[in-house]
Short mmCIF file of C-alpha atoms and ligand atoms in Angstrom, two decimals:
data_model
loop_
_atom_site.label_atom_id
_atom_site.label_comp_id
_atom_site.label_asym_id
_atom_site.label_seq_id
_atom_site.Cartn_x
_atom_site.Cartn_y
_atom_site.Cartn_z
CA MET S 30 -80.90 -30.34 -34.23
CA SER S 31 -78.92 -30.67 -30.99
CA GLU S 32 -75.79 -32.77 -31.19
CA GLU S 33 -75.88 -33.49 -27.48
CA PHE S 34 -77.23 -36.85 -26.44
CA THR S 35 -76.68 -39.33 -23.63
CA VAL S 36 -77.14 -43.10 -23.70
CA THR S 37 -76.42 -45.06 -20.51
CA PRO S 38 -78.32 -47.95 -18.86
CA TRP S 39 -79.98 -45.38 -16.57
CA GLU S 40 -80.38 -42.33 -18.76
CA VAL S 41 -81.23 -41.77 -22.42
CA LYS S 42 -81.79 -38.23 -23.65
CA GLY S 43 -81.45 -35.96 -26.67
CA PHE S 44 -81.57 -36.71 -30.39
CA ILE S 45 -79.57 -39.88 -30.75
CA ASP S 46 -77.03 -40.29 -33.54
CA TYR S 47 -77.00 -44.07 -33.91
CA ASP S 48 -74.07 -44.13 -36.33
CA LYS S 49 -72.02 -42.27 -33.77
CA LEU S 50 -73.11 -44.74 -31.07
CA ILE S 51 -71.83 -47.63 -33.17
CA LYS S 52 -68.44 -45.92 -33.27
CA ASP S 53 -68.43 -44.80 -29.63
CA PHE S 54 -69.54 -48.20 -28.28
CA GLY S 55 -67.36 -50.13 -30.72
CA THR S 56 -70.22 -52.28 -32.10
CA GLN S 57 -70.85 -53.34 -35.71
CA PRO S 58 -73.64 -52.21 -38.05
CA LEU S 59 -76.08 -54.95 -39.10
CA THR S 60 -75.08 -55.51 -42.71
CA ASP S 61 -77.21 -56.61 -45.67
CA GLU S 62 -75.17 -59.80 -45.69
CA ILE S 63 -76.20 -60.71 -42.13
CA LEU S 64 -79.82 -59.88 -42.88
CA GLU S 65 -79.73 -62.12 -45.93
CA ARG S 66 -78.42 -64.98 -43.79
CA VAL S 67 -81.19 -64.43 -41.26
CA ARG S 68 -83.77 -64.33 -44.04
CA ARG S 69 -82.45 -67.60 -45.42
CA LEU S 70 -82.45 -69.35 -42.04
CA ALA S 71 -85.71 -67.92 -40.72
CA GLY S 72 -87.62 -67.92 -44.01
CA GLU S 73 -88.47 -64.21 -43.64
CA LEU S 74 -87.22 -60.99 -42.06
CA HIS S 75 -88.89 -59.44 -39.06
CA ILE S 76 -89.95 -55.80 -39.59
CA HIS S 77 -87.39 -54.70 -37.00
CA LEU S 78 -84.65 -56.09 -39.22
CA ARG S 79 -86.18 -54.92 -42.52
CA ARG S 80 -86.47 -51.41 -41.12
CA ARG S 81 -83.14 -51.43 -39.30
CA ILE S 82 -84.76 -50.80 -35.93
CA PHE S 83 -82.32 -53.47 -34.82
CA PHE S 84 -79.30 -51.80 -36.35
CA SER S 85 -76.15 -52.90 -34.56
CA HIS S 86 -74.59 -56.07 -33.18
CA ARG S 87 -71.63 -57.89 -31.76
CA ASP S 88 -70.97 -61.41 -33.04
CA PHE S 89 -74.46 -61.97 -34.43
CA ASP S 90 -72.67 -63.48 -37.47
CA TRP S 91 -70.82 -65.83 -35.13
CA ILE S 92 -74.15 -66.91 -33.59
CA LEU S 93 -75.39 -67.71 -37.11
CA ASP S 94 -72.17 -69.64 -37.88
CA LYS S 95 -72.72 -71.73 -34.77
CA TYR S 96 -76.38 -72.25 -35.57
CA GLU S 97 -75.57 -73.39 -39.10
CA ALA S 98 -73.02 -75.78 -37.65
CA GLY S 99 -75.78 -77.31 -35.52
CA GLU S 100 -75.00 -75.56 -32.23
CA LYS S 101 -78.12 -73.97 -30.77
CA PHE S 102 -77.98 -70.67 -28.91
CA ILE S 103 -79.97 -69.26 -26.03
CA LEU S 104 -81.59 -65.85 -25.97
CA TYR S 105 -81.17 -63.60 -22.96
CA THR S 106 -82.94 -60.33 -22.22
CA GLY S 107 -84.48 -58.58 -19.23
CA ARG S 108 -86.19 -55.76 -17.44
CA GLY S 109 -85.54 -53.50 -14.45
CA PRO S 110 -88.94 -53.72 -12.73
CA SER S 111 -89.38 -50.18 -11.39
CA GLY S 112 -92.88 -49.59 -12.76
CA HIS S 113 -95.31 -50.72 -15.42
CA ILE S 114 -94.27 -51.72 -18.92
CA HIS S 115 -94.57 -49.27 -21.80
CA LEU S 116 -94.48 -49.85 -25.55
CA GLY S 117 -90.73 -49.06 -25.67
CA HIS S 118 -89.96 -52.05 -23.45
CA LEU S 119 -92.06 -54.30 -25.66
CA LEU S 120 -90.10 -53.36 -28.76
CA PRO S 121 -87.09 -55.68 -28.17
CA TRP S 122 -89.39 -58.34 -26.70
CA PHE S 123 -91.44 -58.62 -29.91
CA PHE S 124 -88.24 -59.29 -31.81
CA THR S 125 -87.01 -61.71 -29.15
CA ARG S 126 -90.24 -63.67 -29.47
CA TRP S 127 -89.74 -63.88 -33.22
CA LEU S 128 -86.17 -65.11 -32.74
CA GLN S 129 -87.38 -67.71 -30.26
CA GLU S 130 -89.89 -69.03 -32.73
CA LYS S 131 -87.68 -68.98 -35.82
CA PHE S 132 -84.56 -70.41 -34.19
CA ASN S 133 -86.29 -72.61 -31.64
CA ALA S 134 -84.27 -70.93 -28.90
CA LYS S 135 -84.70 -70.97 -25.15
CA LEU S 136 -85.13 -67.54 -23.53
CA ILE S 137 -83.65 -66.58 -20.18
CA PHE S 138 -85.38 -63.44 -18.95
CA GLN S 139 -83.96 -61.53 -16.00
CA MET S 140 -85.99 -59.24 -13.72
CA THR S 141 -83.46 -57.06 -11.92
CA ASN S 142 -85.51 -56.16 -8.87
CA ASP S 143 -82.24 -55.86 -6.92
CA GLU S 144 -80.87 -53.30 -9.40
CA LYS S 145 -83.95 -51.14 -9.21
CA PHE S 146 -84.06 -51.30 -5.41
CA LEU S 147 -80.38 -50.32 -5.23
CA TYR S 148 -80.63 -47.57 -7.83
CA ARG S 149 -83.91 -45.90 -6.94
CA HIS S 150 -84.31 -44.09 -3.62
CA ASP S 151 -88.08 -44.24 -3.83
CA LEU S 152 -88.60 -47.94 -4.57
CA SER S 153 -89.06 -50.51 -1.80
CA MET S 154 -88.04 -54.16 -2.14
CA ASP S 155 -91.74 -55.08 -2.00
CA ASP S 156 -92.60 -52.77 -4.88
CA ALA S 157 -89.69 -53.99 -7.01
CA LEU S 158 -90.88 -57.56 -6.41
CA LYS S 159 -94.49 -56.64 -7.17
CA PHE S 160 -93.44 -55.07 -10.48
CA SER S 161 -91.33 -58.14 -11.28
CA TYR S 162 -94.54 -60.18 -11.28
CA GLU S 163 -96.58 -57.50 -13.06
CA ASN S 164 -93.95 -57.06 -15.80
CA SER S 165 -93.71 -60.85 -16.24
CA LEU S 166 -97.38 -60.84 -17.21
CA ASP S 167 -96.57 -58.53 -20.13
CA LEU S 168 -93.78 -60.80 -21.27
CA ILE S 169 -95.96 -63.90 -21.10
CA ALA S 170 -98.79 -62.06 -22.91
CA LEU S 171 -96.52 -61.74 -25.96
CA GLY S 172 -96.71 -65.50 -26.46
CA PHE S 173 -93.44 -66.79 -24.97
CA GLU S 174 -93.99 -70.46 -24.22
CA PRO S 175 -93.31 -71.89 -20.75
CA GLU S 176 -91.38 -74.84 -22.23
CA ARG S 177 -88.77 -72.53 -23.71
CA THR S 178 -88.86 -69.50 -21.38
CA VAL S 179 -87.41 -69.02 -17.93
CA ILE S 180 -87.96 -65.90 -15.86
CA LEU S 181 -85.37 -65.17 -13.19
CA ILE S 182 -86.41 -62.65 -10.56
CA ASP S 183 -82.99 -61.83 -9.12
CA THR S 184 -83.76 -62.12 -5.41
CA LEU S 185 -85.68 -65.36 -5.96
CA ALA S 186 -82.94 -66.94 -8.08
CA SER S 187 -80.11 -65.54 -6.01
CA LYS S 188 -78.31 -68.79 -5.24
CA THR S 189 -77.70 -69.67 -8.88
CA LEU S 190 -77.00 -66.10 -9.93
CA TYR S 191 -74.66 -65.33 -7.06
CA ASN S 192 -72.55 -68.40 -7.69
CA ILE S 193 -71.93 -67.28 -11.25
CA ALA S 194 -71.68 -63.56 -10.42
CA ILE S 195 -68.78 -63.96 -7.99
CA ARG S 196 -66.77 -65.75 -10.65
CA ILE S 197 -67.28 -62.75 -12.90
CA ALA S 198 -66.84 -60.10 -10.19
CA LYS S 199 -63.41 -61.45 -9.31
CA HIS S 200 -62.15 -60.24 -12.71
CA VAL S 201 -63.68 -56.77 -12.64
CA THR S 202 -61.95 -53.97 -10.77
CA THR S 203 -63.51 -50.90 -9.22
CA SER S 204 -61.75 -48.69 -11.76
CA THR S 205 -63.25 -50.74 -14.61
CA VAL S 206 -66.84 -50.34 -13.41
CA LYS S 207 -66.20 -46.66 -12.72
CA ALA S 208 -64.95 -46.20 -16.27
CA ILE S 209 -67.71 -48.27 -17.91
CA PHE S 210 -70.73 -47.18 -15.85
CA GLY S 211 -69.64 -43.78 -14.55
CA PHE S 212 -69.89 -44.95 -10.93
CA GLU S 213 -68.43 -42.60 -8.36
CA ASP S 214 -67.12 -42.93 -4.82
CA SER S 215 -70.58 -42.00 -3.61
CA THR S 216 -72.20 -44.92 -5.54
CA ASN S 217 -73.44 -47.62 -3.16
CA ILE S 218 -71.50 -50.87 -3.19
CA GLY S 219 -74.58 -52.83 -4.27
CA MET S 220 -74.59 -51.00 -7.58
CA MET S 221 -70.85 -51.59 -7.94
CA PHE S 222 -71.41 -55.35 -7.71
CA PHE S 223 -74.64 -55.43 -9.67
CA PRO S 224 -73.09 -55.60 -13.19
CA ALA S 225 -71.82 -59.08 -12.30
CA ILE S 226 -75.43 -60.10 -11.55
CA GLN S 227 -76.64 -58.80 -14.92
CA ALA S 228 -73.77 -60.65 -16.59
CA ALA S 229 -74.57 -63.97 -14.87
CA PRO S 230 -77.55 -65.10 -17.02
CA CYS S 231 -75.30 -65.06 -20.11
CA PHE S 232 -73.65 -68.17 -18.66
CA ILE S 233 -76.41 -69.79 -16.65
CA GLU S 234 -77.31 -72.30 -19.33
CA SER S 235 -73.65 -73.21 -19.84
CA VAL S 236 -73.28 -73.74 -16.08
CA LEU S 237 -76.49 -75.78 -15.74
CA GLN S 238 -75.70 -77.95 -18.75
CA GLY S 239 -71.97 -78.24 -18.07
CA ARG S 240 -70.91 -77.21 -21.57
CA ASN S 241 -70.50 -73.92 -23.42
CA ILE S 242 -73.68 -72.62 -25.02
CA PRO S 243 -73.74 -69.52 -27.24
CA CYS S 244 -75.90 -66.64 -25.98
CA LEU S 245 -77.53 -63.85 -27.98
CA ILE S 246 -78.88 -60.75 -26.24
CA PRO S 247 -81.53 -58.70 -28.03
CA ALA S 248 -82.03 -55.33 -26.26
CA ALA S 249 -81.87 -51.61 -26.89
CA ILE S 250 -78.37 -50.24 -27.07
CA ASP S 251 -78.54 -48.59 -23.62
CA GLN S 252 -77.66 -51.95 -22.03
CA ASP S 253 -74.46 -52.31 -24.02
CA PRO S 254 -72.03 -51.23 -21.24
CA TYR S 255 -72.93 -54.43 -19.36
CA TRP S 256 -71.97 -56.55 -22.34
CA ARG S 257 -68.66 -54.78 -22.87
CA MET S 258 -67.73 -55.78 -19.34
CA THR S 259 -69.12 -59.30 -19.69
CA ARG S 260 -67.39 -59.99 -23.00
CA ASP S 261 -64.10 -58.96 -21.50
CA VAL S 262 -64.47 -61.40 -18.60
CA ALA S 263 -66.08 -64.37 -20.42
CA PRO S 264 -62.89 -65.99 -21.80
CA LYS S 265 -61.19 -65.55 -18.42
CA VAL S 266 -63.84 -67.73 -16.80
CA GLY S 267 -64.02 -70.22 -19.65
CA PHE S 268 -67.24 -69.15 -21.40
CA TYR S 269 -68.12 -67.93 -24.89
CA LYS S 270 -68.47 -64.17 -25.18
CA PRO S 271 -72.19 -63.30 -25.30
CA ALA S 272 -73.36 -61.83 -28.63
CA GLN S 273 -75.69 -58.86 -28.91
CA VAL S 274 -78.15 -57.39 -31.32
CA HIS S 275 -79.09 -53.80 -30.47
CA CYS S 276 -82.23 -51.82 -31.23
CA LYS S 277 -82.97 -48.12 -31.38
CA PHE S 278 -85.31 -46.48 -28.89
CA LEU S 279 -89.00 -46.10 -29.48
CA PRO S 280 -89.48 -42.36 -28.99
CA GLY S 281 -92.00 -40.86 -26.59
CA LEU S 282 -95.05 -39.01 -27.91
CA GLY S 283 -93.36 -35.66 -27.21
CA VAL S 284 -90.37 -33.95 -28.84
CA GLY S 285 -87.13 -36.02 -28.88
CA GLY S 286 -85.91 -38.62 -26.38
CA LYS S 287 -87.00 -42.21 -25.84
CA MET S 288 -90.31 -43.37 -24.45
CA SER S 289 -89.75 -43.10 -20.73
CA SER S 290 -91.93 -43.80 -17.68
CA SER S 291 -90.66 -40.56 -16.15
CA MET S 292 -92.84 -38.70 -18.69
CA PRO S 293 -96.17 -40.55 -18.40
CA GLU S 294 -98.08 -38.14 -20.68
CA THR S 295 -95.81 -39.07 -23.61
CA CYS S 296 -95.70 -42.73 -22.73
CA ILE S 297 -98.16 -45.53 -23.49
CA PHE S 298 -98.27 -48.13 -20.74
CA THR S 299 -99.64 -51.59 -21.41
CA ILE S 300 -102.12 -51.13 -18.55
CA ASP S 301 -103.40 -47.77 -19.84
CA ASP S 302 -107.12 -47.47 -20.37
CA PRO S 303 -107.56 -47.60 -24.16
CA ASP S 304 -109.57 -44.34 -24.04
CA GLU S 305 -106.76 -42.62 -22.19
CA VAL S 306 -104.43 -43.76 -24.99
CA TYR S 307 -106.67 -42.11 -27.53
CA ARG S 308 -106.20 -38.81 -25.67
CA LYS S 309 -102.41 -39.27 -25.48
CA VAL S 310 -102.17 -39.98 -29.20
CA MET S 311 -104.34 -37.00 -30.09
CA ASN S 312 -101.88 -34.79 -28.13
CA ALA S 313 -98.79 -36.33 -29.76
CA PHE S 314 -96.09 -34.25 -31.38
CA THR S 315 -96.25 -34.58 -35.18
CA GLY S 316 -94.36 -33.30 -38.19
CA GLY S 317 -97.44 -31.37 -39.30
CA LYS S 318 -97.82 -27.69 -40.15
CA PRO S 319 -99.63 -25.30 -37.80
CA THR S 320 -102.71 -24.97 -40.03
CA ARG S 321 -104.71 -27.27 -42.26
CA GLU S 322 -104.23 -24.97 -45.20
CA GLU S 323 -100.41 -24.94 -44.82
CA GLN S 324 -100.33 -28.70 -44.40
CA ARG S 325 -102.28 -29.19 -47.66
CA ARG S 326 -99.97 -26.76 -49.47
CA LEU S 327 -96.54 -27.66 -47.99
CA GLY S 328 -97.00 -31.17 -46.61
CA GLY S 329 -95.70 -32.56 -43.31
CA ASN S 330 -92.42 -34.07 -42.17
CA PRO S 331 -92.72 -37.75 -41.18
CA GLU S 332 -89.06 -37.87 -40.09
CA VAL S 333 -89.79 -35.94 -36.90
CA CYS S 334 -93.36 -37.22 -36.44
CA THR S 335 -93.99 -39.48 -33.46
CA VAL S 336 -97.21 -40.79 -35.00
CA PHE S 337 -95.32 -41.90 -38.09
CA HIS S 338 -92.59 -43.41 -35.89
CA TYR S 339 -95.13 -45.60 -34.09
CA GLU S 340 -96.46 -46.91 -37.36
CA TYR S 341 -92.92 -47.54 -38.56
CA TYR S 342 -91.57 -49.13 -35.38
CA LEU S 343 -94.54 -51.19 -34.29
CA PHE S 344 -98.00 -50.85 -35.70
CA GLU S 345 -97.85 -51.09 -39.50
CA ASP S 346 -96.44 -54.36 -40.75
CA ASP S 347 -97.06 -53.64 -44.40
CA ASP S 348 -94.06 -51.84 -45.94
CA LYS S 349 -96.20 -50.56 -48.81
CA ARG S 350 -98.66 -48.91 -46.43
CA VAL S 351 -95.80 -47.27 -44.53
CA LYS S 352 -94.43 -45.81 -47.76
CA GLU S 353 -97.90 -44.64 -48.70
CA LEU S 354 -98.37 -42.90 -45.33
CA GLU S 355 -95.01 -41.20 -45.76
CA LEU S 356 -95.74 -39.96 -49.28
CA MET S 357 -99.26 -38.82 -48.43
CA CYS S 358 -97.92 -36.88 -45.47
CA ARG S 359 -95.16 -35.20 -47.44
CA SER S 360 -97.53 -34.22 -50.23
CA GLY S 361 -100.11 -32.74 -47.87
CA GLN S 362 -102.79 -35.29 -48.80
CA LEU S 363 -102.92 -36.64 -45.27
CA LEU S 364 -103.66 -34.45 -42.26
CA CYS S 365 -102.30 -35.13 -38.77
CA GLY S 366 -105.75 -35.67 -37.29
CA GLU S 367 -106.46 -38.51 -39.73
CA CYS S 368 -103.13 -40.14 -39.07
CA LYS S 369 -103.58 -39.90 -35.30
CA LEU S 370 -107.01 -41.53 -35.53
CA GLU S 371 -105.60 -44.44 -37.55
CA LEU S 372 -102.80 -44.99 -35.04
CA ALA S 373 -105.03 -44.58 -31.97
CA ALA S 374 -107.36 -47.27 -33.34
CA LYS S 375 -104.46 -49.69 -33.85
CA ILE S 376 -103.03 -49.09 -30.39
CA ARG S 377 -106.45 -49.46 -28.81
CA LEU S 378 -106.96 -52.79 -30.51
CA PHE S 379 -103.50 -54.00 -29.50
CA LEU S 380 -103.98 -52.94 -25.88
CA THR S 381 -107.42 -54.45 -25.55
CA GLU S 382 -106.10 -57.84 -26.70
CA HIS S 383 -102.83 -57.55 -24.78
CA GLN S 384 -104.68 -56.74 -21.56
CA LYS S 385 -106.80 -59.89 -21.93
CA ARG S 386 -103.74 -62.07 -22.49
CA ARG S 387 -102.00 -60.28 -19.62
CA GLU S 388 -104.81 -61.24 -17.23
CA ASP S 389 -104.75 -64.86 -18.43
CA ALA S 390 -101.00 -64.92 -17.72
CA ARG S 391 -101.68 -64.58 -13.98
CA ASN S 392 -102.61 -68.27 -13.88
CA ALA S 393 -99.55 -69.31 -15.88
CA ILE S 394 -96.73 -67.33 -14.30
CA ASP S 395 -95.57 -70.13 -11.97
CA LYS S 396 -94.66 -72.22 -15.00
CA TYR S 397 -92.05 -69.64 -16.02
CA LEU S 398 -90.36 -68.74 -12.75
CA TYR S 399 -87.00 -70.18 -11.76
CA ILE S 400 -86.77 -70.17 -7.98
CA ASP S 401 -83.81 -71.61 -6.09
P1 TYM A 523 -85.04 -51.61 -18.56
O1 TYM A 523 -86.13 -51.99 -17.63
O2 TYM A 523 -84.52 -50.20 -18.48
O3 TYM A 523 -85.49 -51.87 -20.03
C1 TYM A 523 -86.03 -53.13 -20.44
C2 TYM A 523 -85.73 -53.35 -21.92
O4 TYM A 523 -86.36 -52.35 -22.72
C3 TYM A 523 -85.40 -51.66 -23.51
N1 TYM A 523 -85.93 -50.29 -23.64
C4 TYM A 523 -86.34 -49.78 -24.80
N2 TYM A 523 -86.30 -50.29 -26.04
C5 TYM A 523 -86.79 -49.53 -27.03
N3 TYM A 523 -87.33 -48.29 -26.82
C6 TYM A 523 -87.39 -47.74 -25.59
N4 TYM A 523 -87.94 -46.55 -25.42
C7 TYM A 523 -86.87 -48.51 -24.51
N5 TYM A 523 -86.77 -48.30 -23.16
C8 TYM A 523 -86.20 -49.40 -22.66
C9 TYM A 523 -84.08 -51.83 -22.77
O5 TYM A 523 -82.96 -51.73 -23.62
C10 TYM A 523 -84.24 -53.24 -22.25
O6 TYM A 523 -83.92 -54.16 -23.26
N6 TYM A 523 -80.90 -53.51 -16.40
C11 TYM A 523 -81.97 -53.78 -17.35
C12 TYM A 523 -82.64 -55.13 -17.10
C13 TYM A 523 -81.88 -56.28 -17.72
C14 TYM A 523 -81.67 -56.51 -19.09
C15 TYM A 523 -80.92 -57.70 -19.18
C16 TYM A 523 -82.08 -55.80 -20.24
C17 TYM A 523 -81.29 -57.31 -17.04
N7 TYM A 523 -80.70 -58.17 -17.90
C18 TYM A 523 -80.55 -58.24 -20.43
C19 TYM A 523 -81.69 -56.32 -21.47
C20 TYM A 523 -80.93 -57.50 -21.55
C21 TYM A 523 -83.02 -52.69 -17.29
O7 TYM A 523 -83.13 -51.97 -16.30
O8 TYM A 523 -83.82 -52.63 -18.40
#
């Protein structure tokens, strides 16, 4: 297995060693002790915690201390609207929704249409704005309630964001953003400033309410560089450091790497025709043997199997069933075709329902948007 991998906010590739990332990024593993606290406070553990799909954090224990002391926290997460949403994007949002419900927390959701316009040569402002609306429908379809959810589309909430961002930007030098984000002299100055805009929502609630409010950010670990910068600046501008809880990447349907829109054949979009999804799943990379006979005799390898990963990450809630699938695969009782059919049926069902809720969200979106 290759040891080479890259994880940045703009590029994720290779076979990721998550333990190494914890060391390299200087985060903390999610311990049994923290999970027990969450279980006690929430009454149960979400599958993403039980299965360590959320695996790393910064100050999650501090957020729980505050919560137990009666201080509520806000949740903050977001999306760079450069195209349609795929299942990988939904992964941290499912968990965020659960946190919102269990901890009665407000969610600030940022659509960085400015970032995507600045970063991508092929994306117009109009398209980035169009995808901000389209992607919001997916968020709303997951059940986030308008009373406790605010969507900020950067260029439509620019007054509020900019006023916070300049306070942050004043404490971040060019050499710092070069070191953290790998920016070069050829990077446009919009991108150089942008990290202050992504940092701003961490503090928006504190600014609007005029008192410090703890903030917890659930997201995949690729976004972590932003939080390193933000945590460094927060005390200098009088705010709490934002806390994070980091998830792993949902892989694509091919070999290695995360699910990524740049490889549409290995990616399941929420707007995909459910029949098209069936075809994608049937072509997925599995841990199976080349022939039926060998599979029966030697068994498959669920560790490398994308079909198994999808069950594990998203589609099979029941831990016993997951274990059963794993054992049946390893022993050769279960063939890849059968497994693929089971998964395709689950994804089809999910998409059919999600697409209905997504359409209904068109009438509700105005209730979520923060426009200044
Ligand atoms: P973006 O659009 O690249 O990703 C949106 C969210 O999806 C996560 N993600 C994944 N999670 C699991 N498996 C995958 N295959 C996968 N691919 C993407 C990302 O970690 C992210 O949580 N700059 C950000 C937008 C943003 C943001 C934020 C994200 C603004 N503020 C606060 C998280 C938290 C971006 O372009 O995300």
